[in-house]
Coordinates of C-alpha atoms in Angstrom, one line a residue:
Chain D
M386 CA 90.2 124.6 102.1
D387 CA 89.5 122.8 105.1
D388 CA 87.1 120.5 103.8
A389 CA 89.3 119.2 101.2
L390 CA 92.2 119.1 103.6
V391 CA 89.6 116.5 106.2
L392 CA 88.3 114.8 102.6
Q393 CA 92.1 113.5 101.9
L394 CA 92.7 112.3 105.1
E395 CA 88.7 110.9 105.3
V396 CA 89.5 108.6 102.3
D397 CA 93.2 107.7 102.7
R398 CA 91.8 106.8 106.9
L399 CA 89.2 104.6 104.5
N400 CA 92.3 103.3 102.0
A401 CA 93.9 102.0 105.3
D402 CA 90.8 100.7 107.3
Y403 CA 90.1 98.6 104.6
A404 CA 93.6 97.2 104.2
A405 CA 94.3 96.0 107.7
A406 CA 90.8 94.6 107.7
L407 CA 92.2 92.8 104.6
D408 CA 95.4 92.1 105.6
E409 CA 93.9 90.8 109.0
R410 CA 91.8 88.1 107.8
R411 CA 88.4 90.1 108.3
F412 CA 86.5 89.4 105.7
D413 CA 83.1 89.5 107.9
E414 CA 83.6 93.1 107.5
W415 CA 84.9 93.4 104.1
P416 CA 81.0 93.8 102.8
L417 CA 80.5 97.2 105.9
F418 CA 83.1 99.2 103.7
F419 CA 80.7 99.5 100.7
V420 CA 76.7 100.3 101.1
E421 CA 74.2 97.7 100.4
D422 CA 74.3 97.5 96.5
G423 CA 77.9 98.7 96.6
R424 CA 79.9 97.4 93.7
Y425 CA 83.1 95.6 93.3
T426 CA 85.1 94.9 90.6
V427 CA 88.3 93.5 90.1
Q428 CA 89.4 94.0 86.5
A429 CA 92.9 93.8 84.4
R430 CA 94.0 97.4 82.8
E431 CA 94.2 95.8 79.3
N432 CA 89.6 95.5 79.0
F433 CA 90.2 98.5 81.1
D434 CA 92.1 100.7 79.2
R435 CA 89.8 99.6 76.6
G436 CA 86.8 100.1 77.6
L437 CA 86.0 95.9 77.7
P438 CA 83.7 95.0 80.3
L439 CA 85.3 91.3 80.8
A440 CA 85.7 91.7 85.0
L441 CA 87.3 88.8 86.6
I442 CA 85.7 89.1 89.8
A443 CA 82.2 91.3 89.5
L444 CA 80.1 91.1 92.2
E445 CA 77.1 93.7 92.9
S446 CA 75.6 93.6 96.2
R447 CA 76.7 93.3 100.2
G448 CA 74.8 90.0 100.1
M449 CA 77.0 88.9 96.5
M450 CA 80.2 90.5 99.2
K451 CA 79.3 87.7 102.0
D452 CA 79.4 85.3 99.7
R453 CA 82.7 85.2 98.2
V454 CA 83.5 85.7 101.7
Y455 CA 81.9 82.8 102.3
G456 CA 83.3 81.2 99.5
I457 CA 86.8 81.4 100.2
T458 CA 87.1 80.7 103.6
Q459 CA 84.8 77.9 104.3
T460 CA 84.5 76.2 100.7
I461 CA 86.8 77.4 98.1
Y462 CA 90.2 74.9 98.4
H463 CA 93.6 76.9 98.0
A464 CA 96.7 76.9 99.6
P465 CA 96.8 79.8 102.4
Y466 CA 99.0 82.2 102.3
Y467 CA 99.4 86.6 103.8
T468 CA 98.0 89.6 101.5
R469 CA 100.2 92.5 102.5
H470 CA 99.1 96.2 101.0
V471 CA 101.1 99.2 100.7
V472 CA 98.2 101.8 99.2
S473 CA 99.5 105.5 98.2
P474 CA 97.7 109.0 99.1
A475 CA 94.3 108.9 97.5
R476 CA 94.3 111.5 94.7
I477 CA 90.9 113.2 95.4
L478 CA 89.0 113.7 91.7
A479 CA 85.7 115.0 92.5
P480 CA 85.0 116.4 95.7
A481 CA 81.5 115.2 97.4
D482 CA 79.6 118.5 97.2
G483 CA 76.8 118.9 99.3
D484 CA 75.8 115.6 101.8
G485 CA 74.5 113.1 99.1
G486 CA 77.6 113.8 96.7
L487 CA 79.9 111.6 95.1
V488 CA 83.5 111.3 95.6
R489 CA 85.5 110.2 93.2
A490 CA 88.8 108.9 94.0
Q491 CA 91.7 106.2 92.6
A492 CA 94.9 105.6 94.6
N493 CA 97.7 103.4 93.9
Y494 CA 98.6 99.9 95.5
A495 CA 100.4 97.3 95.4
V496 CA 99.4 93.4 97.1
F497 CA 102.3 91.1 98.5
R498 CA 101.2 88.3 99.1
T499 CA 103.9 85.8 101.6
R500 CA 102.8 81.8 101.3
P501 CA 103.8 79.4 104.9
G502 CA 107.8 79.6 104.7
D503 CA 108.6 81.6 101.8
A504 CA 109.8 85.0 101.3
S505 CA 107.6 87.5 100.4
E506 CA 106.9 88.9 96.3
V507 CA 104.7 91.2 94.0
Y508 CA 101.9 89.3 94.3
N509 CA 99.2 91.8 92.6
V510 CA 100.0 95.7 91.9
G511 CA 97.1 98.8 90.0
R512 CA 95.0 101.1 90.3
Y513 CA 92.0 101.3 92.8
V514 CA 89.1 103.4 91.1
D515 CA 86.0 104.7 94.1
E516 CA 83.0 106.0 93.8
I517 CA 82.7 107.1 97.8
V518 CA 79.3 108.3 99.6
R519 CA 78.8 109.6 103.3
T520 CA 76.4 107.4 104.6
A521 CA 75.7 107.9 108.9
E522 CA 78.4 105.0 109.3
G523 CA 81.1 107.3 107.6
L524 CA 82.6 106.4 104.0
K525 CA 81.1 103.8 101.8
F526 CA 82.4 102.6 98.6
A527 CA 79.5 103.4 96.2
S528 CA 82.1 101.3 93.6
R529 CA 85.1 100.0 93.5
L530 CA 87.4 99.3 90.6
C531 CA 90.7 97.7 90.7
V532 CA 92.6 97.4 87.8
Y533 CA 95.8 95.8 88.3
D534 CA 98.6 95.7 85.5
S535 CA 99.9 91.9 86.3
E536 CA 98.5 89.8 83.9
M537 CA 99.8 87.3 84.9
I538 CA 98.5 86.5 88.5
L539 CA 100.1 84.3 90.7
N540 CA 98.1 80.8 90.8
S541 CA 94.6 82.5 91.7
L542 CA 93.4 85.4 93.2
I543 CA 91.8 83.8 96.2
Y544 CA 91.1 87.2 99.1
P545 CA 90.0 90.2 98.0
V546 CA 92.2 92.7 96.3
Chain C
M695 CA 99.6 125.2 111.2
D696 CA 96.8 125.0 108.9
D697 CA 99.7 126.5 106.5
A698 CA 101.1 123.1 106.8
L699 CA 98.7 120.9 106.6
V700 CA 98.1 122.5 103.8
L701 CA 101.5 122.3 101.9
Q702 CA 101.5 118.6 103.3
L703 CA 99.0 117.3 100.9
E704 CA 98.9 119.7 98.3
V705 CA 102.8 117.9 98.1
D706 CA 101.5 114.9 98.2
R707 CA 98.7 115.4 95.8
L708 CA 101.7 117.0 92.9
N709 CA 103.1 113.6 93.5
A710 CA 100.3 111.1 93.2
D711 CA 99.0 113.6 90.5
Y712 CA 102.8 112.7 88.2
A713 CA 102.9 109.0 89.2
A714 CA 99.2 108.7 87.6
A715 CA 99.9 110.7 84.4
L716 CA 103.0 107.7 84.0
D717 CA 101.3 105.1 84.6
E718 CA 98.1 106.1 82.6
R719 CA 101.0 106.6 79.7
R720 CA 100.5 110.1 79.5
F721 CA 103.3 111.5 78.8
D722 CA 102.6 114.6 76.6
E723 CA 101.7 115.3 80.5
W724 CA 104.5 114.7 82.5
P725 CA 106.8 118.2 81.0
L726 CA 103.9 120.3 82.7
F727 CA 104.7 118.8 86.1
F728 CA 107.7 121.1 85.9
V729 CA 108.8 124.2 84.7
E730 CA 109.8 125.8 81.7
D731 CA 113.2 125.1 82.3
G732 CA 113.0 122.6 85.1
R733 CA 115.6 120.2 86.0
Y734 CA 114.9 116.6 85.6
T735 CA 117.5 113.9 86.9
V736 CA 117.7 110.2 87.7
Q737 CA 120.7 109.7 89.4
A738 CA 122.4 106.3 91.0
R739 CA 122.3 106.7 94.8
E740 CA 126.3 105.3 95.2
N741 CA 127.2 108.3 93.1
F742 CA 125.2 110.5 94.9
D743 CA 126.0 109.4 97.7
R744 CA 129.7 110.4 97.4
G745 CA 128.5 113.8 95.3
L746 CA 129.7 112.6 92.1
P747 CA 128.2 114.0 88.9
L748 CA 127.1 111.5 86.5
A749 CA 123.3 110.4 85.7
L750 CA 121.5 108.3 84.0
I751 CA 118.9 110.7 82.4
A752 CA 119.5 114.7 83.3
L753 CA 117.0 117.1 81.2
E754 CA 117.3 120.7 82.3
S755 CA 114.4 121.6 81.3
R756 CA 110.7 121.6 78.8
G757 CA 112.4 120.9 75.8
M758 CA 114.3 118.1 76.8
M759 CA 111.2 116.7 78.5
K760 CA 109.7 116.6 75.2
D761 CA 112.0 115.1 73.3
R762 CA 112.8 112.6 75.5
V763 CA 108.9 111.8 75.3
Y764 CA 109.0 111.8 71.8
G765 CA 112.0 109.5 71.8
I766 CA 109.8 107.3 73.5
T767 CA 106.5 107.1 72.1
Q768 CA 107.9 107.2 68.6
T769 CA 110.8 106.4 67.9
I770 CA 112.5 104.1 70.6
Y771 CA 112.1 100.1 69.9
H772 CA 111.6 98.3 72.8
A773 CA 109.6 95.6 74.7
P774 CA 106.0 97.0 76.4
Y775 CA 105.5 97.6 79.5
Y776 CA 103.3 98.8 82.5
T777 CA 104.6 101.1 85.3
R778 CA 102.9 101.4 88.5
H779 CA 104.0 104.0 91.8
V780 CA 104.0 103.7 95.3
V781 CA 105.1 106.4 97.0
S782 CA 105.4 107.5 100.5
P783 CA 103.9 110.4 101.9
A784 CA 106.1 113.1 101.9
R785 CA 108.7 115.1 103.8
I786 CA 108.9 118.4 103.1
L787 CA 111.9 119.9 104.2
A788 CA 111.7 123.3 104.2
P789 CA 108.5 124.9 103.7
A790 CA 108.4 128.0 100.9
D791 CA 108.6 131.5 102.5
G792 CA 106.3 133.7 100.1
D793 CA 105.0 133.2 97.0
G794 CA 108.4 132.2 95.5
G795 CA 109.9 130.9 98.2
L796 CA 111.2 127.0 97.1
V797 CA 109.7 124.0 98.7
R798 CA 112.4 121.2 99.4
A799 CA 111.1 117.8 99.9
Q800 CA 111.5 114.0 99.7
A801 CA 109.7 110.9 99.2
N802 CA 110.6 106.9 98.7
Y803 CA 109.2 105.0 95.9
A804 CA 108.9 102.0 94.7
V805 CA 107.8 101.7 90.7
F806 CA 106.5 97.9 89.4
R807 CA 106.5 96.4 85.8
T808 CA 104.7 94.5 84.8
R809 CA 105.3 93.3 80.9
P810 CA 102.7 92.4 78.6
G811 CA 102.0 88.2 79.8
D812 CA 103.9 88.0 83.2
A813 CA 103.7 89.1 86.5
S814 CA 104.3 92.0 88.7
E815 CA 107.9 92.9 89.7
V816 CA 110.3 95.9 91.7
Y817 CA 111.7 97.4 88.9
N818 CA 113.0 100.1 90.7
V819 CA 113.0 101.4 93.9
G820 CA 114.5 104.9 95.5
R821 CA 114.2 108.2 96.8
Y822 CA 112.0 111.2 95.0
V823 CA 114.3 114.9 96.7
D824 CA 112.4 118.1 95.1
E825 CA 112.7 121.4 94.2
I826 CA 108.6 122.8 94.0
V827 CA 107.7 125.8 93.6
R828 CA 104.3 127.6 93.6
T829 CA 103.1 128.7 89.7
A830 CA 99.8 130.3 89.1
E831 CA 98.9 127.1 87.8
G832 CA 99.8 125.1 91.2
L833 CA 102.9 123.4 92.5
K834 CA 105.4 123.3 89.9
F835 CA 108.8 121.0 90.7
A836 CA 111.8 123.5 89.8
S837 CA 113.7 120.1 90.2
R838 CA 113.1 116.7 90.4
L839 CA 116.2 114.3 91.3
C840 CA 115.1 110.4 91.7
V841 CA 118.0 108.6 93.3
Y842 CA 117.5 105.1 92.7
D843 CA 118.9 102.1 94.9
S844 CA 119.1 99.2 92.5
E845 CA 122.3 99.1 90.4
M846 CA 120.8 96.9 88.4
I847 CA 117.9 98.0 86.2
L848 CA 116.5 95.1 84.4
N849 CA 116.7 95.6 80.7
S850 CA 116.6 99.3 80.2
L851 CA 114.9 102.0 82.3
I852 CA 112.6 103.7 79.6
Y853 CA 109.5 105.8 80.8
P854 CA 110.4 108.1 83.0
V855 CA 110.6 107.6 87.2
Chain L
M969 CA 88.6 117.6 114.1
D970 CA 91.4 119.6 113.4
D971 CA 93.8 118.3 116.3
A972 CA 93.0 114.8 114.8
L973 CA 94.2 116.0 111.2
V974 CA 97.7 117.8 112.8
L975 CA 98.2 114.4 114.8
Q976 CA 97.7 112.4 111.2
L977 CA 100.0 114.1 109.5
E978 CA 102.8 114.7 112.5
V979 CA 102.6 110.9 112.6
D980 CA 102.8 110.5 108.9
R981 CA 106.3 112.4 108.9
L982 CA 107.5 110.3 111.9
N983 CA 107.0 107.4 109.7
A984 CA 108.8 108.8 107.1
D985 CA 111.8 110.2 109.3
Y986 CA 112.5 107.0 110.5
A987 CA 112.7 105.7 106.7
A988 CA 114.7 108.2 106.0
A989 CA 117.1 107.6 108.8
L990 CA 117.3 103.7 108.4
D991 CA 117.3 103.9 104.4
E992 CA 119.9 106.5 104.6
R993 CA 122.1 104.5 107.0
R994 CA 122.0 107.2 109.4
F995 CA 122.1 105.0 112.1
D996 CA 123.3 106.9 115.5
E997 CA 120.0 108.8 114.8
W998 CA 117.7 105.7 114.7
P999 CA 117.4 105.4 119.4
L1000 CA 116.5 109.3 119.1
F1001 CA 113.4 108.0 117.5
F1002 CA 112.4 106.1 120.7
V1003 CA 112.2 107.7 124.4
E1004 CA 115.3 106.5 127.1
D1005 CA 113.2 103.3 127.8
G1006 CA 111.2 102.7 124.6
R1007 CA 110.8 99.7 123.7
Y1008 CA 112.1 97.8 119.6
T1009 CA 110.5 94.5 118.7
V1010 CA 111.0 92.4 115.6
Q1011 CA 108.2 89.6 115.4
A1012 CA 106.5 87.2 113.2
R1013 CA 102.8 87.9 112.6
E1014 CA 102.9 83.5 112.8
N1015 CA 104.1 84.5 116.4
F1016 CA 102.1 88.1 117.1
D1017 CA 98.6 86.3 115.6
R1018 CA 98.4 83.6 118.1
G1019 CA 99.7 86.3 121.3
L1020 CA 103.4 83.9 121.7
P1021 CA 106.3 85.5 122.7
L1022 CA 109.0 84.7 120.7
A1023 CA 110.3 87.5 119.1
L1024 CA 113.3 88.2 116.4
I1025 CA 115.1 91.3 118.2
A1026 CA 113.6 92.2 121.5
L1027 CA 115.0 95.8 122.4
E1028 CA 113.9 97.4 125.6
S1029 CA 115.2 100.9 126.0
R1030 CA 117.8 103.4 124.0
G1031 CA 121.1 102.0 125.3
M1032 CA 120.0 98.6 124.2
M1033 CA 119.4 100.5 120.7
K1034 CA 122.8 102.2 120.3
D1035 CA 124.9 98.3 121.2
R1036 CA 122.4 97.1 118.7
V1037 CA 123.4 100.1 115.8
Y1038 CA 127.5 99.3 117.8
G1039 CA 126.4 95.6 116.1
I1040 CA 125.6 95.9 112.8
T1041 CA 128.2 99.1 112.1
Q1042 CA 131.3 98.0 114.2
T1043 CA 131.2 94.5 114.7
I1044 CA 128.4 91.1 112.3
Y1045 CA 130.5 90.4 109.2
H1046 CA 127.7 90.6 106.5
A1047 CA 127.2 91.7 102.9
P1048 CA 126.2 95.3 102.2
Y1049 CA 123.4 96.1 100.7
Y1050 CA 120.3 99.0 100.8
T1051 CA 116.9 100.1 102.4
R1052 CA 114.3 101.2 100.8
H1053 CA 111.1 101.9 102.8
V1054 CA 107.4 102.6 101.5
V1055 CA 104.8 103.1 104.3
S1056 CA 101.3 103.3 103.7
P1057 CA 99.7 106.6 105.5
A1058 CA 99.0 105.5 109.4
R1059 CA 95.8 104.5 110.8
I1060 CA 95.5 106.4 114.1
L1061 CA 93.4 104.8 117.2
A1062 CA 93.7 105.9 119.8
P1063 CA 94.2 110.1 119.4
A1064 CA 96.6 111.8 122.6
D1065 CA 94.4 113.0 125.4
G1066 CA 96.1 115.1 126.9
D1067 CA 99.5 116.2 127.0
G1068 CA 101.1 112.9 128.5
G1069 CA 98.1 110.7 126.3
L1070 CA 100.0 108.1 124.5
V1071 CA 99.2 107.5 119.7
R1072 CA 98.0 104.1 119.2
A1073 CA 98.7 103.6 115.9
Q1074 CA 99.4 101.0 112.7
A1075 CA 100.4 101.5 109.6
N1076 CA 101.2 99.1 106.3
Y1077 CA 105.3 98.2 105.2
A1078 CA 107.5 97.5 102.3
V1079 CA 110.9 97.1 103.0
F1080 CA 113.2 97.0 99.3
R1081 CA 117.1 95.4 99.6
T1082 CA 119.1 96.6 97.2
R1083 CA 122.5 94.7 97.1
P1084 CA 125.8 95.9 95.2
G1085 CA 125.4 95.3 91.4
D1086 CA 121.8 93.1 92.0
A1087 CA 118.1 94.1 91.1
S1088 CA 115.7 95.2 94.0
E1089 CA 114.1 93.3 95.7
V1090 CA 110.8 92.4 98.2
Y1091 CA 113.2 91.7 101.6
N1092 CA 110.0 92.6 104.3
V1093 CA 106.3 93.3 104.6
G1094 CA 104.2 93.6 107.7
R1095 CA 102.7 96.5 110.1
Y1096 CA 104.2 99.1 111.9
V1097 CA 102.1 98.7 115.4
D1098 CA 102.9 102.0 117.3
E1099 CA 102.8 103.3 121.2
I1100 CA 103.6 106.8 120.2
V1101 CA 104.2 109.5 122.7
R1102 CA 104.4 113.2 122.4
T1103 CA 108.1 114.7 124.7
A1104 CA 109.8 118.1 124.5
E1105 CA 111.5 116.8 121.3
G1106 CA 108.0 116.1 119.1
L1107 CA 106.3 112.3 118.4
K1108 CA 108.2 110.0 119.9
F1109 CA 108.1 106.1 120.1
A1110 CA 107.2 104.6 123.8
S1111 CA 106.9 100.9 120.9
R1112 CA 107.3 100.3 118.5
L1113 CA 106.5 96.2 117.5
C1114 CA 107.3 95.6 113.6
V1115 CA 104.9 92.2 112.6
Y1116 CA 106.3 91.5 109.1
D1117 CA 104.3 88.4 107.1
S1118 CA 106.8 87.5 105.8
E1119 CA 108.5 83.8 106.8
M1120 CA 111.6 83.4 105.4
I1121 CA 113.6 86.3 106.2
L1122 CA 116.4 86.9 103.1
N1123 CA 119.3 86.1 104.4
S1124 CA 119.0 87.5 107.7
L1125 CA 117.6 90.6 109.1
I1126 CA 120.6 93.0 110.2
Y1127 CA 119.5 96.9 109.7
P1128 CA 116.0 97.7 112.1
V1129 CA 113.0 97.6 109.7

């Protein structure tokens, strides 16, 4: 049982560290939460539920993520905003069976957005659908799929969810 | 101490599984989170705080819950919406003392609603006041009381909280 | 590892108990979550990020907190509202190394406000930046700093966050 306890807390901690990096705008650290060929996907629930492939964002390596970070911090013109992630404790669906084992986990999230001088508002809510592996540097995402409920995205989604 | 740790994680997992079943619209599974004669109550905080009995929804068995599920999925005419539950780690108030022991737990929740083509919004926030028992099939609710702050409920509350 | 597990759950429990005391309006208990010379600070993220000292609220002892409680419950004229805190699992940044050791922890929070007869709304979102010590009466805050994103605060912030 202890192994399951430890894994639960490790996954919740991974989610909290991930949220903190984004909310504190340490975007350069964001790709490091993934393995080298990790996938990051943001998909509407409507498409996910029907098994349709269309996704708002689909990145397939740390390199693509770094490119995205360069885009959002250096080149995209957009109004600034803060994000704040509140994430529920995760559901571990398939624990690792061995060092190379894959952990499947899901967690509900709410992201709040605050624009300068404005009140905070609900920005994006949904579910993380994750594949996590254990590496020498701790747990990393092999795949993080953000399935969002919010069909109308306020303005546009600039920063990672 | 280990028993308390395990119980904390089991209760958080129960809350996460419950939320996932509702948010993924697996409504048929909802009554199975309760014991056969389990109670599900949704009550305004104003009434709860004053000890008044009036509740928005009061179901007293799995049978009544199945009936409710039939209603919401087959007969009630209503505009569709998605729900997303974000739940804080629970407070275990009285741990089980033996196999038949009752666990009293509470957790704060926020439910977000998303209507097709619309932005997500705060739908219902409040507190779960739970009585949980251990069964052969794992933890089940003997009673789940949803005490909601939101005096004005957007449109009407169709799906379980 | 077990010590880290226990500490994680203790901190999450402290956060849950703190939230429950405020949301249930047991304001008299609020100063007791702090040590005698504990600090409670509410600061805009903009100032925190720049290292500026200006804070919306800065209390430096239980006595000042009691005074604040007296103010909000007895003297300040304001429209009543309910609060509901939803808090993510905490990040323990520096565990205690000994009985007198300081625990540094952070957690993201969302506070929802409900005014009588109205829908619930996002009130204040941000991050708790905490210094926690172990006392004979359990974990207490040596310092709780609430760094809020929300630059425009709806009406005014009356109750503690």
